[in-house]
Coordinates of C-alpha atoms in Angstrom, one line a residue:
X27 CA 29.8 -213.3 -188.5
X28 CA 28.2 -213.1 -192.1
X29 CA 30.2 -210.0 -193.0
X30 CA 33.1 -211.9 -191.9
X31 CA 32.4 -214.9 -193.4
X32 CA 31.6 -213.0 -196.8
X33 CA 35.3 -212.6 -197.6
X34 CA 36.5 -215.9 -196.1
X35 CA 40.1 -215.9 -197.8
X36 CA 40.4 -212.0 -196.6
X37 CA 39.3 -213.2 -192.9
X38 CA 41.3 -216.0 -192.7
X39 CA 44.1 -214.2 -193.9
X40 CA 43.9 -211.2 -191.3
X41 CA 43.3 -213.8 -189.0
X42 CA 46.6 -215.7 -189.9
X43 CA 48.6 -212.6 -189.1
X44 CA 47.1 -212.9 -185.2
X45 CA 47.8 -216.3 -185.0
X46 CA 51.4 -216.1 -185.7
X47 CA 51.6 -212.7 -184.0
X48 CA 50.1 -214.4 -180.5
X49 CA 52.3 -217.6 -181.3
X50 CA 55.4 -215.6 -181.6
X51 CA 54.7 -213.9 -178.1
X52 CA 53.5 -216.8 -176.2
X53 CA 56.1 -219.1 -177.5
X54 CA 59.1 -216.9 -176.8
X55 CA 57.7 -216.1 -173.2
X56 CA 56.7 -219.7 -172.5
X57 CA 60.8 -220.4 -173.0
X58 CA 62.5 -217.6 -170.2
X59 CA 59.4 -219.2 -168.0
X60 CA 60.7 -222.8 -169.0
X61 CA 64.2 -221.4 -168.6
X62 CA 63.4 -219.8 -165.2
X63 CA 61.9 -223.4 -164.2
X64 CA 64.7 -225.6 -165.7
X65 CA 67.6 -223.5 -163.9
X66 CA 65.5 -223.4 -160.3
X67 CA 65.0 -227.6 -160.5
X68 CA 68.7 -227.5 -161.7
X69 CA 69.7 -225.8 -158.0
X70 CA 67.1 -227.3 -156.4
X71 CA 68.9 -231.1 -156.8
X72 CA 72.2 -229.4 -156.4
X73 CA 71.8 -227.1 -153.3
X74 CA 69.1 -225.9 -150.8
X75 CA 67.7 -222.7 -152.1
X76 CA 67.1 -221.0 -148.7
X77 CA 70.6 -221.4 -147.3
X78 CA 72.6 -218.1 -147.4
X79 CA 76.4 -218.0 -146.9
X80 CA 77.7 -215.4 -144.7
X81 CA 80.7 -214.2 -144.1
X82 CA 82.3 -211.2 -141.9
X83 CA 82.7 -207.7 -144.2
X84 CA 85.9 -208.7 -146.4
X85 CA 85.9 -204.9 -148.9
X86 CA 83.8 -203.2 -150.6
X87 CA 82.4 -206.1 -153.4
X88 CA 79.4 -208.5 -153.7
X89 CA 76.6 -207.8 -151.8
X90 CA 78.9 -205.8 -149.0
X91 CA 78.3 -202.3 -151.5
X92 CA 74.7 -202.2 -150.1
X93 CA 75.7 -201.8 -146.3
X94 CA 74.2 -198.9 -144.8
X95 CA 77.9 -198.0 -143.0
X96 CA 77.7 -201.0 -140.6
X97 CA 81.0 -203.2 -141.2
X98 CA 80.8 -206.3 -138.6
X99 CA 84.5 -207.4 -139.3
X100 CA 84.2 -210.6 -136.8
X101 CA 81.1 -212.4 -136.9
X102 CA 80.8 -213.9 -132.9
X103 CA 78.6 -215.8 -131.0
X104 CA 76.6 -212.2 -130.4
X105 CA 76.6 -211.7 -134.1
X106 CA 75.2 -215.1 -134.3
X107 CA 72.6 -214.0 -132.2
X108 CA 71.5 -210.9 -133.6
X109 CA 71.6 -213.1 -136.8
X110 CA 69.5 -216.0 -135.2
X111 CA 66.8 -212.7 -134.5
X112 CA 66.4 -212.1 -138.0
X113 CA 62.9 -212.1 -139.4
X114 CA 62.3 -214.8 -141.8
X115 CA 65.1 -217.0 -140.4
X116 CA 64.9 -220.7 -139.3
X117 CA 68.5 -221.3 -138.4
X118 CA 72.0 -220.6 -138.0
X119 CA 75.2 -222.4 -137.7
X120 CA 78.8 -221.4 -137.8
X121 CA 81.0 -223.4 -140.3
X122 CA 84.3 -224.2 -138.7
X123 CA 86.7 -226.0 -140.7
X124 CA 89.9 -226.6 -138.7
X125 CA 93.0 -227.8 -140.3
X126 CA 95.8 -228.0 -137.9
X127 CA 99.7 -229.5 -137.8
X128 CA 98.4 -233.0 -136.5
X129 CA 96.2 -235.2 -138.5
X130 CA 92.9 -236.3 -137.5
X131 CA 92.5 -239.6 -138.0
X132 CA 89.5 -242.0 -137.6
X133 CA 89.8 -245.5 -136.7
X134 CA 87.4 -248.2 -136.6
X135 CA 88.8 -252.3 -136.6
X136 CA 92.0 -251.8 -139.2
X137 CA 90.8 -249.0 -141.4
X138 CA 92.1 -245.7 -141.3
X139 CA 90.9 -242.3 -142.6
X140 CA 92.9 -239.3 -142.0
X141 CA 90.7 -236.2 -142.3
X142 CA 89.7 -233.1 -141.3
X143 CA 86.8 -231.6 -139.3
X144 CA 84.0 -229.4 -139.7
X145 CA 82.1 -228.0 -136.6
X146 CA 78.7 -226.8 -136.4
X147 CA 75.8 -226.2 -134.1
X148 CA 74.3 -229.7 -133.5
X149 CA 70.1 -228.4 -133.9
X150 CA 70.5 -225.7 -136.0
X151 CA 72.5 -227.4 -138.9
X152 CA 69.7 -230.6 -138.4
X153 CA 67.3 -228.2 -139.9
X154 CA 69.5 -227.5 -142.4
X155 CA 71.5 -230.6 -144.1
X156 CA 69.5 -233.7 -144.8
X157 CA 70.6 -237.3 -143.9
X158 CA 70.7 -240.0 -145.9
X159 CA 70.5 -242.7 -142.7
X160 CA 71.1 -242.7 -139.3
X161 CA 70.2 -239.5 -137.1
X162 CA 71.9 -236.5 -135.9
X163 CA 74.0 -235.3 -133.0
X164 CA 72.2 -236.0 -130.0
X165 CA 74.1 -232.8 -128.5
X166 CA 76.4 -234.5 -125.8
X167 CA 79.9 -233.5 -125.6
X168 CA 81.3 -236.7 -123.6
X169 CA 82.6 -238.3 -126.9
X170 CA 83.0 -237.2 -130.4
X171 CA 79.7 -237.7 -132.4
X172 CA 80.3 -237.1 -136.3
X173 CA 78.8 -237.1 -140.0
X174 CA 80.1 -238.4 -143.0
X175 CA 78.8 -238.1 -146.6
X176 CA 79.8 -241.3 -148.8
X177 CA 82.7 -239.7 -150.5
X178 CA 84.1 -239.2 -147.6
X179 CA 83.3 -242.7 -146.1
X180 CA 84.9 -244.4 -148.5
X181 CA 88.2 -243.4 -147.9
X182 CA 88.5 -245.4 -144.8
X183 CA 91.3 -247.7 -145.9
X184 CA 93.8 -250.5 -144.5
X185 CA 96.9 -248.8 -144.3
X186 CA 99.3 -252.0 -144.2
X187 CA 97.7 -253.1 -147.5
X188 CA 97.3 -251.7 -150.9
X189 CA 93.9 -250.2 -151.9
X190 CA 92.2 -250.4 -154.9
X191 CA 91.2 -246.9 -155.9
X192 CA 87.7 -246.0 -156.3
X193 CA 86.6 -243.5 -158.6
X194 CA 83.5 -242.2 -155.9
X195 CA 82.9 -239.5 -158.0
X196 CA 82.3 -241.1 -161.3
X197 CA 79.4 -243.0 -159.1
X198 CA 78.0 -239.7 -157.4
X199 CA 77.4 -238.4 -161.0
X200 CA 75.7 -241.6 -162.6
X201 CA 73.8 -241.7 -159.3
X202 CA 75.0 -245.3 -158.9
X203 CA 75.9 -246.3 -155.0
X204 CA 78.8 -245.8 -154.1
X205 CA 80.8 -248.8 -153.1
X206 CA 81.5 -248.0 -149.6
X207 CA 83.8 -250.3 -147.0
X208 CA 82.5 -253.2 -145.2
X209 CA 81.7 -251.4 -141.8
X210 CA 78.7 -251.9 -139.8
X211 CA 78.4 -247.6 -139.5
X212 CA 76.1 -247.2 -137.0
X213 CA 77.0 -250.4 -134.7
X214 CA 81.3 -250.4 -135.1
X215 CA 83.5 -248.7 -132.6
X216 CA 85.1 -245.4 -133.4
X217 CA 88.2 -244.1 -132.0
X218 CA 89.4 -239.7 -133.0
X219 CA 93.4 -240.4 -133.0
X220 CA 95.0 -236.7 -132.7
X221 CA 98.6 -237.7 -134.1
X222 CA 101.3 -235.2 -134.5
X223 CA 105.1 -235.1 -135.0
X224 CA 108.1 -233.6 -132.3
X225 CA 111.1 -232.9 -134.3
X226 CA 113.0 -231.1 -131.9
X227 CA 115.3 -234.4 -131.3
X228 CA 116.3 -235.1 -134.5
X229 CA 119.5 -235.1 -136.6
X230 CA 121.6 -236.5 -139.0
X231 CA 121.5 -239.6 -137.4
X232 CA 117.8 -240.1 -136.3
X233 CA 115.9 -238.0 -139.0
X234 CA 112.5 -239.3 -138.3
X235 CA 110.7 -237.4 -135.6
X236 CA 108.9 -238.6 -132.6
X237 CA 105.4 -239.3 -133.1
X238 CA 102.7 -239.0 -130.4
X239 CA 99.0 -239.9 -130.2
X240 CA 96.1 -239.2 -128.2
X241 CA 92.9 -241.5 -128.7
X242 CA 89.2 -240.2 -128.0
X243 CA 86.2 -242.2 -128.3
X244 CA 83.5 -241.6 -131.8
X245 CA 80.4 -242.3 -132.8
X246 CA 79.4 -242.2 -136.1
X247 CA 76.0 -241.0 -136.2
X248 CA 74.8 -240.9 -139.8
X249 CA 75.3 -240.4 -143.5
X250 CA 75.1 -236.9 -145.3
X251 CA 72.7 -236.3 -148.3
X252 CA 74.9 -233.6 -149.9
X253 CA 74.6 -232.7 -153.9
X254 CA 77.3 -233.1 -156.1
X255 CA 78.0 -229.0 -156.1
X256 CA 78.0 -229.0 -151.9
X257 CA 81.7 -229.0 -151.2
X258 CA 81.7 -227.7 -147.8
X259 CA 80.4 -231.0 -146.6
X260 CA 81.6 -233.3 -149.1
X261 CA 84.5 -234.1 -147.4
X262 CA 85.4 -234.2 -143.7
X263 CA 83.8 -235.4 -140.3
X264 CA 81.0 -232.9 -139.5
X265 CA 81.1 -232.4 -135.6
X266 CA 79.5 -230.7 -133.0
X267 CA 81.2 -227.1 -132.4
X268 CA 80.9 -227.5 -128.6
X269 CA 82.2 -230.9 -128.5
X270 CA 85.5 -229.4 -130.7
X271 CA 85.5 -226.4 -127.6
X272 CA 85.7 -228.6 -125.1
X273 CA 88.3 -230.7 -126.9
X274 CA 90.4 -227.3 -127.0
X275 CA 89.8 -226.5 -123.5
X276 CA 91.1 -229.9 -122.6
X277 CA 94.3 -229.2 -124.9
X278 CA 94.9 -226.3 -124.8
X279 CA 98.6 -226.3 -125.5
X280 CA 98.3 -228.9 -127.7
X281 CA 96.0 -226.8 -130.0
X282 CA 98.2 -223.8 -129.8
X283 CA 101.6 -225.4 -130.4
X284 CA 99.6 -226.7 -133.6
X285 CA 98.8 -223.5 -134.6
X286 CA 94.9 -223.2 -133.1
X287 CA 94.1 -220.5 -131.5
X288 CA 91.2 -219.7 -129.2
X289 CA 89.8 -217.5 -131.7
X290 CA 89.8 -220.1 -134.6
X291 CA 86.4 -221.7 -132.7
X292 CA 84.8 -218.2 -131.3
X293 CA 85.3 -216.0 -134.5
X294 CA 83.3 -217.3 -137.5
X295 CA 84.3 -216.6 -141.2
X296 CA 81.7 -218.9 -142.3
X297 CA 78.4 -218.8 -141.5
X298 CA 75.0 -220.7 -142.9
X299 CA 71.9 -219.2 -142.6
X300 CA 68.5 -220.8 -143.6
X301 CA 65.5 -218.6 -144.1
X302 CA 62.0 -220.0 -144.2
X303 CA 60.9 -219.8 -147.6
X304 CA 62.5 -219.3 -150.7
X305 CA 60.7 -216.4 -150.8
X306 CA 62.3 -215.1 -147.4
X307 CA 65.6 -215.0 -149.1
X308 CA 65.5 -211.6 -150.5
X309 CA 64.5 -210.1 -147.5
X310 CA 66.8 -211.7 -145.5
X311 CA 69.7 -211.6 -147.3
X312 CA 68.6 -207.6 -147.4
X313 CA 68.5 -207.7 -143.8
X314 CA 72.2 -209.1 -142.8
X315 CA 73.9 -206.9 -145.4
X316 CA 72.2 -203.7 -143.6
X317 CA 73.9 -205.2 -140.7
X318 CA 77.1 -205.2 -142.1
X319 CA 78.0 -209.2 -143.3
X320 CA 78.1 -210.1 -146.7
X321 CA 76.3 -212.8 -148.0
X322 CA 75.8 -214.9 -150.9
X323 CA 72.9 -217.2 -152.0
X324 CA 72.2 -220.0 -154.9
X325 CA 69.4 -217.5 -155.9
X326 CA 72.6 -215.4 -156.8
X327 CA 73.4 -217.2 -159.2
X328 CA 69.2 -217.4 -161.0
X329 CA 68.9 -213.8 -161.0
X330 CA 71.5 -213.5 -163.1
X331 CA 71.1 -216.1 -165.2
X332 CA 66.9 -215.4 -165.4
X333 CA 68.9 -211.2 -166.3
X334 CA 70.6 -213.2 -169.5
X335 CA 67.5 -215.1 -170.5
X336 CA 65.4 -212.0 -170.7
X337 CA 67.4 -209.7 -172.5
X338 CA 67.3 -212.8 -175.4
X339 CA 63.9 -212.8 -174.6
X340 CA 63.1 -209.4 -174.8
X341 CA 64.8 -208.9 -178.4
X342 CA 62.8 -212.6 -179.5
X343 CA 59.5 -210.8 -177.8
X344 CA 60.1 -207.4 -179.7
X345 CA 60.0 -209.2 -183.1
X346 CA 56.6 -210.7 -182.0
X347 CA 55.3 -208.0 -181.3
X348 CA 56.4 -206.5 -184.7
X349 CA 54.2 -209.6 -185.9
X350 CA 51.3 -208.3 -184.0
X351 CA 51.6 -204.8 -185.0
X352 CA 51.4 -205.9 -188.7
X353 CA 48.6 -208.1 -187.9
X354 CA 47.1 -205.1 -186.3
X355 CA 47.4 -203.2 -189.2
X356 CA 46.0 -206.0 -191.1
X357 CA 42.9 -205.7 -189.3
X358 CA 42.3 -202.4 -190.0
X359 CA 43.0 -202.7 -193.3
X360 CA 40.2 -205.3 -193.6
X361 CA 38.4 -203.3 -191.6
X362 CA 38.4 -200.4 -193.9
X363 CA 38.1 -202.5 -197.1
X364 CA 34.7 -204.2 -195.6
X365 CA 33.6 -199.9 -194.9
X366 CA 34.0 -199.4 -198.9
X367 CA 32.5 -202.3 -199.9
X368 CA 29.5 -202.0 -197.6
X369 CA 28.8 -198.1 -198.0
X370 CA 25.2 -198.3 -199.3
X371 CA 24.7 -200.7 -196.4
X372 CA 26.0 -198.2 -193.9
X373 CA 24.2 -195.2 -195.8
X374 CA 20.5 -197.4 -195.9
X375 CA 21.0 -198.2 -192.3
X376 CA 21.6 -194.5 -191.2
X377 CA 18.6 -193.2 -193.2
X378 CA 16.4 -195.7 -191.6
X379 CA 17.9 -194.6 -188.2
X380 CA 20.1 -196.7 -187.0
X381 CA 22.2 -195.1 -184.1
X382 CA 25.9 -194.1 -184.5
X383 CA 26.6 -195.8 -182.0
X384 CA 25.7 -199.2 -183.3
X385 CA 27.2 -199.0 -186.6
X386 CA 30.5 -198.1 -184.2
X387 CA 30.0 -201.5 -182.1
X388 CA 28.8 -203.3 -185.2
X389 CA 32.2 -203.0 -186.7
X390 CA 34.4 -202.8 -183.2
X391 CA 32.3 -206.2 -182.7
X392 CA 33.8 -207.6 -186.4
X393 CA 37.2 -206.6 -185.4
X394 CA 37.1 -208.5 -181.7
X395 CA 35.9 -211.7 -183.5
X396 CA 39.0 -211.5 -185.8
X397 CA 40.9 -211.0 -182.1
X398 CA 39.2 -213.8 -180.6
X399 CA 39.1 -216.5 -183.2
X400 CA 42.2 -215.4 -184.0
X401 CA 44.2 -215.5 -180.4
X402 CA 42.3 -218.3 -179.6
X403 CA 44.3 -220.3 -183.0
X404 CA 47.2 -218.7 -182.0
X405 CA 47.4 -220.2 -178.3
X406 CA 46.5 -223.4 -180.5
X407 CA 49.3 -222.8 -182.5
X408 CA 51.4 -222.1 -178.8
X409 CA 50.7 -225.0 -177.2
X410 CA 51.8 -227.4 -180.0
X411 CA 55.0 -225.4 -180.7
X412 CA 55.1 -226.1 -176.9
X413 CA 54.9 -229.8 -177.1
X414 CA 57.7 -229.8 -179.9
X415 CA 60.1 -227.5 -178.1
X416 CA 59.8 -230.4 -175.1
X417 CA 59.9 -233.1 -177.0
X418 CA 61.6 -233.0 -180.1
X419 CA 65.4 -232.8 -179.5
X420 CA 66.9 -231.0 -182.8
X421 CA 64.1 -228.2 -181.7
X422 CA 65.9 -228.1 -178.1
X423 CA 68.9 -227.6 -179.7
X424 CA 68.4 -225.2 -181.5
X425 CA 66.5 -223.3 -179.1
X426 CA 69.4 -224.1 -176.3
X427 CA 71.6 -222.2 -179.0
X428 CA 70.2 -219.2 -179.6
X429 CA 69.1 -218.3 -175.9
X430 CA 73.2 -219.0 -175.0
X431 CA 72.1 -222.0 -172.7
X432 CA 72.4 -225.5 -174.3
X433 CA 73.2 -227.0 -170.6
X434 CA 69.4 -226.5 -170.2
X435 CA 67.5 -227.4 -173.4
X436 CA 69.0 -230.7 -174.5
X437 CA 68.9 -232.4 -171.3
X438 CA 65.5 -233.9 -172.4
X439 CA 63.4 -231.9 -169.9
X440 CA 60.9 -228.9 -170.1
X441 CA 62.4 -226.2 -172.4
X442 CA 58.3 -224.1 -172.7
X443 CA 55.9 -223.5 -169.6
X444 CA 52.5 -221.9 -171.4
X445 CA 51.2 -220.8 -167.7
X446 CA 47.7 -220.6 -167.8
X447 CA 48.3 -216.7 -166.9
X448 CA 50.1 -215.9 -169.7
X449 CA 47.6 -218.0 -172.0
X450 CA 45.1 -215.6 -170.4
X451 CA 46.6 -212.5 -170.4
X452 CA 47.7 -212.7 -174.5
X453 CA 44.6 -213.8 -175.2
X454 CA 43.2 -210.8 -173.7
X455 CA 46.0 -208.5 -175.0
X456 CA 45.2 -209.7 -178.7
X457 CA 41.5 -209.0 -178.5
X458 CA 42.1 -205.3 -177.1
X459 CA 44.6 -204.9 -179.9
X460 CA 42.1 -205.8 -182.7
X461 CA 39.8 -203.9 -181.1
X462 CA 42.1 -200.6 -181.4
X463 CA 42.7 -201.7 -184.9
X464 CA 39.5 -201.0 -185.7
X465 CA 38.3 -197.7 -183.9
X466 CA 39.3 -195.6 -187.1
X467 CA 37.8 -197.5 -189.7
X468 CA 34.2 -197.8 -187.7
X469 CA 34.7 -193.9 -187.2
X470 CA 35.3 -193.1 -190.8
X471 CA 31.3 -195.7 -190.9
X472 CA 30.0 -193.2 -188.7
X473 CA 31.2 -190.3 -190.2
X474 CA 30.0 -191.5 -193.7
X475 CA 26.9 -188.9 -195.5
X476 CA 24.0 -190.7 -195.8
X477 CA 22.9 -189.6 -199.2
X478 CA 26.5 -190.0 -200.2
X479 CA 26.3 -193.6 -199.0
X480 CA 23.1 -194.4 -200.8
X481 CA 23.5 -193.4 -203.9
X482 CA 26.8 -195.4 -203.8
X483 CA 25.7 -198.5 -206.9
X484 CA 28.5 -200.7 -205.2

């Protein structure tokens, strides 16, 4: 510490060059792992992270190139199955949306809402869409039992009046409540009108077709918590897929003359599967497309995006380690300046006999306090960049600029993580470093001649 501290500018100086050199590394890391973070909470409030979409084999594209030759064409109740077996799954349910020639519409006192309908397995999707109130489908196919999310509740309307339009998704995206009709949801009778049109009577004179209904008695069980992204359940009455079989086995004309067929509710194209973990993704998604589906998962979309981040990274990360190169070579250099200046010292100490092998350590030891002290300022230096980059907004700017994602750095949140790993692991990588730096110069103080040394004035 004294020879240090003998040439404190020269010290503080080589010491600088490791502070910015550790700053420059931990700083640019700590922003793809802030990056990383910000993008995962980004899905996380838009979509479930361990649902996987799959679909039957479509062509070669997407994650279909990695089949092993398998090419399941029609995904089944079977392939369900064989799905369902999966390691690392939790559930699966098909995602039948059936449009048809007749309108679905829902009834309840005067208010009308013609829609559409989505069928699913009643237990398996439980586990995999949350519920805002109510419950789910308590599995019995004796009446129609259905979900709603609010954007699709709110288009229950008095058809002999004149509605005032409501702009539900202006609310869904300033999280405000959405201002839904007055119906008592859970209590108020339900009625599923099936209503189509016959227009093999009309002409000329009577152009209106026929119009014929068929009433069936609904429940409305509960509200959907879907995320502004989740389309597939925006919009539509979520039912149970056996209920909607049985309701084509009891119309089974009906269905066909309006273009269902039997296969629309026993062949799948859409499929959602929910692993166990986020973790299990990977491996599951792996799994299915040996089997011969494709698939598709949010965590799509973050690998790529975490592939963008760390090629900006990696060309931000190679100038800091340019900066800790130099401050490498700084080290030396002090290194070899404090050999030259301290040669008699070197020469005295070998002719009283000092071992070789301490002078070595005495001067590796110099060079890992310039590491230490040094590193240690610089992840000083990291974490208050740190607290900047999160809180000061210009800086988030900026930094949103040049690593191409502005979307995720000027919302106000977390743009730098400093794990406690990476704090760590720098740390530990600048000492090592200084202490390379400084193997030559303590060789060329072992290899010094003694008499040489002494008779040295300076």
């Amino acid at each position: 510490m004294n020879n240090l501290l003998r040439r404190k500018l020269r010290s503080m100086l080589t010491m600088l060059g490791v502070v910015i050199g550790t700053a420059a590394i931990v700083v640019t890391i700590s922003l793809g792992v802030g990056a990383q973070q910000a993008q995962m909470e980004m899905l996380e409030a838009q979509t479930n992270l361990r649902v996987i979409n799959v679909s039957p084999y479509w062509g070669g594209y997407g994650s279909a190139e990695n089949t092993t030759g398998n090419r399941i064409t029609k995904i089944n109740d079977s392939v369900i199955s064989r799905i369902r077996h999966t390691p690392g799954v939790a559930a699966v349910t098909p995602v039948v949306s059936l449009y048809a020639n007749m309108e679905f519409v829902l009834q309840t006192g005067k208010l009308e809402n013609s829609t559409y309908l989505i069928a699913v397995s009643p237990n398996d999707f439980a586990k995999i869409m949350g519920l805002k109130n109510g419950r789910y489908f308590t599995g019995s196919t004796d009446r129609m039992e259905f979900l709603m999310s609010e954007m699709s509740m709110v288009e229950f309307r008095d058809p002999e009046k004149e509605s005032e339009y409501i702009d539900a998704w202006s609310y869904l995206y300033n999280g405000e409540e959405i201002p839904l009709p007055d119906v008592n949801w859970l209590h108020d009778q339900f009625t599923l009108q099936l209503r189509w049109e016959d227009y093999s009577n009309t002409d000329e004179n009577n152009p209106d077709p026929k119009v014929y209904t068929k009433d069936y008695k609904a429940k409305f069980m509960g509200t959907l918590d879907v995320g502004s992204d989740d389309w597939t359940f925006m919009y539509g009455a979520v039912v149970n897929l056996n209920w909607l079989k049985r309701l084509q086995r009891d119309n089974k004309a009906l269905f066909k003359e309006m273009g269902i067929e039997n296969s629309t509710l026993t062949e799948y194209q859409n499929v959602y599967v929910l692993a166990n973990t986020v973790e299990d993704v990977v491996d599951v998604v792996k799994e299915l497309t040996e089997m011969g589906v494709m698939c598709s998962s949010p965590l799509d979309y973050l690998n790529t995006y975490k592939e963008q981040i760390q090629t900006v990274q990696g060309f931000l990360g190679f100038i800091g380690a340019i900066s800790m190169l130099v401050a490498a070579l700084s080290i030396a250099n002090t290194m070899m300046m404090s050999i030259y200046e301290r040669t008699r010292e070197i020469g005295v100490m070998k002719v009283l006999g000092c071992k070789l092998g301490n002078i070595r350590m005495m001067f590796l030891t110099e060079a890992a306090y310039i590491g230490v002290f040094g590193g240690l300022m610089g992840l000083g230096l990291s974490y208050a960049l740190s607290y900047a980059l999160n809180n000061v907004l210009w800086l988030q700017e900026m930094v949103g600029s040049i690593m191409s994602s502005t979307a995720l750095f000027t919302d106000g949140g977390t743009t730098s993580v400093i794990p406690s790993s990476l704090a760590l692991s720098t740390w530990s990588g600048v000492i090592a470093v200084s202490v390379l730096s400084g193997i030559y110069p303590a060789q060329r103080a072992m290899g010094l001649s003694s008499l040489a040394a002494i008779r040295n004035s300076d």
